[in-house]
CSV table of C-alpha atoms in Angstrom, one decimal:
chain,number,residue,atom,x,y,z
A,10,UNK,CA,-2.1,124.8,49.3
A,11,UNK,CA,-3.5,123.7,45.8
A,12,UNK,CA,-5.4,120.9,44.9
A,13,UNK,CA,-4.6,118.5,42.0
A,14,UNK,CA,-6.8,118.8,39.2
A,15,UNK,CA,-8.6,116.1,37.4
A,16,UNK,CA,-7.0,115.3,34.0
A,17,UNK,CA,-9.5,116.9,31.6
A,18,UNK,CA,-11.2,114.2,29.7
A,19,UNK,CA,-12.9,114.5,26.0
A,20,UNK,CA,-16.1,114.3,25.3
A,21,UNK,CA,-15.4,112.5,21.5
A,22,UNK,CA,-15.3,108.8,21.3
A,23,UNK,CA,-12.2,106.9,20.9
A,24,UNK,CA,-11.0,105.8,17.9
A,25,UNK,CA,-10.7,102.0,17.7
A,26,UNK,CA,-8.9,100.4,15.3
A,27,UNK,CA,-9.8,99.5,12.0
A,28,UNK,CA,-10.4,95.8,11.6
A,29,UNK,CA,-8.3,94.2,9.0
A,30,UNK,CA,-10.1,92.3,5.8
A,31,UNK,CA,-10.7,88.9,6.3
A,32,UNK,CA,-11.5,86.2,4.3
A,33,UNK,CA,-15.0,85.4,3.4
A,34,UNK,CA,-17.1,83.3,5.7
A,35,UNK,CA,-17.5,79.5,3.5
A,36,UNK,CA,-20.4,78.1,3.3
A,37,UNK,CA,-21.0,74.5,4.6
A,38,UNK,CA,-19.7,73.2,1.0
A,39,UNK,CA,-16.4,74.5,1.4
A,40,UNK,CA,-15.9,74.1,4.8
A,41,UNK,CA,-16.8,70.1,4.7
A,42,UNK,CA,-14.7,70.1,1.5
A,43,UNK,CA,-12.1,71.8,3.3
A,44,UNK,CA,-11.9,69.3,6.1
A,45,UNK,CA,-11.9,66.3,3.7
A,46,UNK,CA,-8.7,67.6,2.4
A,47,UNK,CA,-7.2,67.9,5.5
A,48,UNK,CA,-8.7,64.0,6.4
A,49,UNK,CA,-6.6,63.2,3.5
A,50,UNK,CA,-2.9,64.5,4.5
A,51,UNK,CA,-3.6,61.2,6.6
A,52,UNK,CA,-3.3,59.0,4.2
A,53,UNK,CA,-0.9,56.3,4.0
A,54,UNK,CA,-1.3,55.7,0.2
A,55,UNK,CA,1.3,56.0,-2.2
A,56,UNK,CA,-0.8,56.2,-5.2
A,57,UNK,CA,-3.7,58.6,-4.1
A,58,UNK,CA,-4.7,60.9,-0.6
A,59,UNK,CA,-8.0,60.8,-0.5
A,60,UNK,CA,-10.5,62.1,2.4
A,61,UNK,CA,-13.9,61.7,3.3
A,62,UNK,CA,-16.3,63.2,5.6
A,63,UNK,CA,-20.0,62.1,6.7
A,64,UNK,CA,-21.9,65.1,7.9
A,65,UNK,CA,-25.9,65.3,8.7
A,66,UNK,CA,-27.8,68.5,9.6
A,67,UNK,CA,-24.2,70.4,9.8
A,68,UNK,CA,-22.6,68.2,12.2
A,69,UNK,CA,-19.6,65.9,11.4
A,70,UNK,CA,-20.7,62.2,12.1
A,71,UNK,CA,-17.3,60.4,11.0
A,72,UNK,CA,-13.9,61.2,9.0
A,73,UNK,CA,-11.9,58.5,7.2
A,74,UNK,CA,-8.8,58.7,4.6
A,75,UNK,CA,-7.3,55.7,2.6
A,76,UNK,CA,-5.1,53.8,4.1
A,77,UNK,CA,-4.2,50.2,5.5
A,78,UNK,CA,-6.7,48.8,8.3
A,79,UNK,CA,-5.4,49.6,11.6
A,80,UNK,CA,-2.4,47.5,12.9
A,81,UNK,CA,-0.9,46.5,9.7
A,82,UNK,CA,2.4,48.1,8.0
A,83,UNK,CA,1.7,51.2,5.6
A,84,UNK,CA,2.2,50.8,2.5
A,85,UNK,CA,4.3,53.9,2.4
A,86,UNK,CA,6.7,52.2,4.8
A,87,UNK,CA,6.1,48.4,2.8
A,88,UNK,CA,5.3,49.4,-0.6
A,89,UNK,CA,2.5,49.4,-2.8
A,90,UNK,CA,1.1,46.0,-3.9
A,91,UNK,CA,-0.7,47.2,-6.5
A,92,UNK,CA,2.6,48.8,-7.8
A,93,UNK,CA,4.6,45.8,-7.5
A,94,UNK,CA,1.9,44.0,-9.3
A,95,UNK,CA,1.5,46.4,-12.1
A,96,UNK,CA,-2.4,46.8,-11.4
A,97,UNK,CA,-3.6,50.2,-13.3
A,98,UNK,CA,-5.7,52.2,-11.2
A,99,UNK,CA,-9.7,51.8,-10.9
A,100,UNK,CA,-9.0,47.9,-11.5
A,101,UNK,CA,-8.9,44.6,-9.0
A,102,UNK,CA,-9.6,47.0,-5.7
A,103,UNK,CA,-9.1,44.0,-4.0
A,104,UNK,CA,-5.8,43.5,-4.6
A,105,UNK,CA,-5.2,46.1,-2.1
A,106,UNK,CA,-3.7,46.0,1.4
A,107,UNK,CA,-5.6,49.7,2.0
A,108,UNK,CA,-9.2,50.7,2.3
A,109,UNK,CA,-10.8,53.5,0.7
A,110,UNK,CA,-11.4,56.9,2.8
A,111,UNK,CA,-14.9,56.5,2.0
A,112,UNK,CA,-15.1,52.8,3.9
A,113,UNK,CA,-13.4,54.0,6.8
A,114,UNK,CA,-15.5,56.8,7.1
A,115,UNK,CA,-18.2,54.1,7.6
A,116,UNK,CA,-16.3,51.6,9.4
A,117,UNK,CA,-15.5,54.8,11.9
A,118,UNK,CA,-18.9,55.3,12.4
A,119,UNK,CA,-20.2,51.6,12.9
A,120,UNK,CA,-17.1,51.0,15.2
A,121,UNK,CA,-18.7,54.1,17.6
A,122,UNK,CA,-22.1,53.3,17.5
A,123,UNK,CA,-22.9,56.6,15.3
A,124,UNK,CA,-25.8,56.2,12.7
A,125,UNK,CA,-25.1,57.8,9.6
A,126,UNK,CA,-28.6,57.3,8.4
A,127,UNK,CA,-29.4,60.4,6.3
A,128,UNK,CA,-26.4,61.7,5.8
A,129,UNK,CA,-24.3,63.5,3.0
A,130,UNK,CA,-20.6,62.3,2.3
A,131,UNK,CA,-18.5,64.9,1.4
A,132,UNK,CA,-15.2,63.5,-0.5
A,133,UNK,CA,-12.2,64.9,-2.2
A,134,UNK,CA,-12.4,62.0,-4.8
A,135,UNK,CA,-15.7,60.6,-6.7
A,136,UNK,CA,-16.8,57.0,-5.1
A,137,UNK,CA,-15.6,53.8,-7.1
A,138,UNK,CA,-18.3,51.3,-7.1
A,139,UNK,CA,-17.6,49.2,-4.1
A,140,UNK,CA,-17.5,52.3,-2.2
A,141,UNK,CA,-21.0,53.2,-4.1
A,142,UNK,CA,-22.9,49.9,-2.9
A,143,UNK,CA,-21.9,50.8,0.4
A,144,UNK,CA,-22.9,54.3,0.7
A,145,UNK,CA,-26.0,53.6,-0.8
A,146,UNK,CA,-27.2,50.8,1.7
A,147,UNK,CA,-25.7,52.8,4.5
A,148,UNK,CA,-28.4,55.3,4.0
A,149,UNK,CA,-26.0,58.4,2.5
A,150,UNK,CA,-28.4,60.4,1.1
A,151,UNK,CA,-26.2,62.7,-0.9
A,152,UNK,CA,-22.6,62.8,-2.2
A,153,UNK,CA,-20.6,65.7,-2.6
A,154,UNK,CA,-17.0,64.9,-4.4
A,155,UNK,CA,-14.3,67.1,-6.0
A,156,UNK,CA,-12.2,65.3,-7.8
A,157,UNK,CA,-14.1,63.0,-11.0
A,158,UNK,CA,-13.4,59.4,-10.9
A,159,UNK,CA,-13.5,57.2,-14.2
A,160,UNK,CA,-16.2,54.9,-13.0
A,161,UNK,CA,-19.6,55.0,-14.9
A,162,UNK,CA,-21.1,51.8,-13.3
A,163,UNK,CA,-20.6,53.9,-9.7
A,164,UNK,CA,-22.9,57.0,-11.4
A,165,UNK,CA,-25.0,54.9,-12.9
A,166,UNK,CA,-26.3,52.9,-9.3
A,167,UNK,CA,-26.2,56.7,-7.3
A,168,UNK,CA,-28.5,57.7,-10.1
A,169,UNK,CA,-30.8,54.6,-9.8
A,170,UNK,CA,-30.8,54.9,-6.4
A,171,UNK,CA,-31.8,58.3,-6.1
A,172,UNK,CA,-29.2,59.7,-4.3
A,173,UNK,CA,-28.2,63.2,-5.8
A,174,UNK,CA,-24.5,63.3,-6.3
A,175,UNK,CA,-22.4,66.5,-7.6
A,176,UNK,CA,-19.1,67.5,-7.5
A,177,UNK,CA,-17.8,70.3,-5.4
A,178,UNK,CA,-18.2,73.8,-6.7
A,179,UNK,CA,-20.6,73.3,-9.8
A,180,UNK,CA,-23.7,73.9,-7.5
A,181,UNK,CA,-25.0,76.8,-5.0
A,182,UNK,CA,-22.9,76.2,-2.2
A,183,UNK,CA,-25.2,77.4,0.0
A,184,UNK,CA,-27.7,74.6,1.0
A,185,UNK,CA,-28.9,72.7,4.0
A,186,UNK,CA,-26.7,69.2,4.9
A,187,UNK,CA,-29.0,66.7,5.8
């Protein structure tokens, strides 16, 4: 009677498969910028979609996107007041029904007890002035937009204030959040 042989193994290491390319790692920039756009598809706007996120030392603190306070109809349901009233954009923010993404990023943060102290907002539109006054006795210590805003008085009080504001890409993207 004969005994089965053991199957005769090689001695070469086995080929693995070749990893496909991927896409470049993004720096904390463009991966905060990237998740303010996707806070925007939120929006309930009909004029703008706007997102906003408050990050310190690489964590995310709070999101918010522009939209009606919490409760009420959406204007893309009701309509847009400032439509119906004719108001051109970056004028009378008050008559509004919706908030700005960068005030509910706030409001977010105060509603959960989460200090934002120190913080940079990232935002896929620059601040208007209201929003400005806030962020700046909130503590942001940084702003990071990507799309301008015509709103000089807003500049002008981030500049007094000392708080370093840039829009996305025109920078090292490479840096520490605070």
């Amino acid at each position: 009677m004969t005994r089965p042989t053991a199957p005769q193994t090689s001695s070469a290491p086995e080929a693995r498969p070749v990893p496909e390319a991927r896409p470049a790692r993004p720096g904390w920039d463009e991966y905060f910028m990237d998740i303010a756009q996707q806070v925007a598809r939120r929006c309930t706007c009909r004029r703008r979609m706007v997102g906003a996120v408050l990050v310190r030392d690489t964590r995310i603190l709070s999101t918010g996107y522009n939209g009606v306070p919490a409760g009420i109809e959406h204007c893309l349901d009701r309509g847009c007041l400032r439509e119906q009233l004719g108001i051109p954009s970056g004028e009378r923010h008050e008559l509004c029904r919706g908030l700005h993404a960068e005030q509910n990023a706030l409001l977010q943060a105060a509603r959960h007890g989460i200090s934002i102290e120190g913080a940079t907002l990232y935002c896929t539109a620059q601040p208007c002035t209201l929003c400005t006054k806030m962020l700046i006795n909130a503590g942001i210590v940084d702003v990071v937009f990507r799309d301008a805003y015509p709103d000089s008085l807003a500049v002008e009080l981030l500049k007094e204030a000392g708080v370093p504001t840039r829009m996305f890409g025109q920078q090292a993207e490479e840096r520490t959040c605070r």
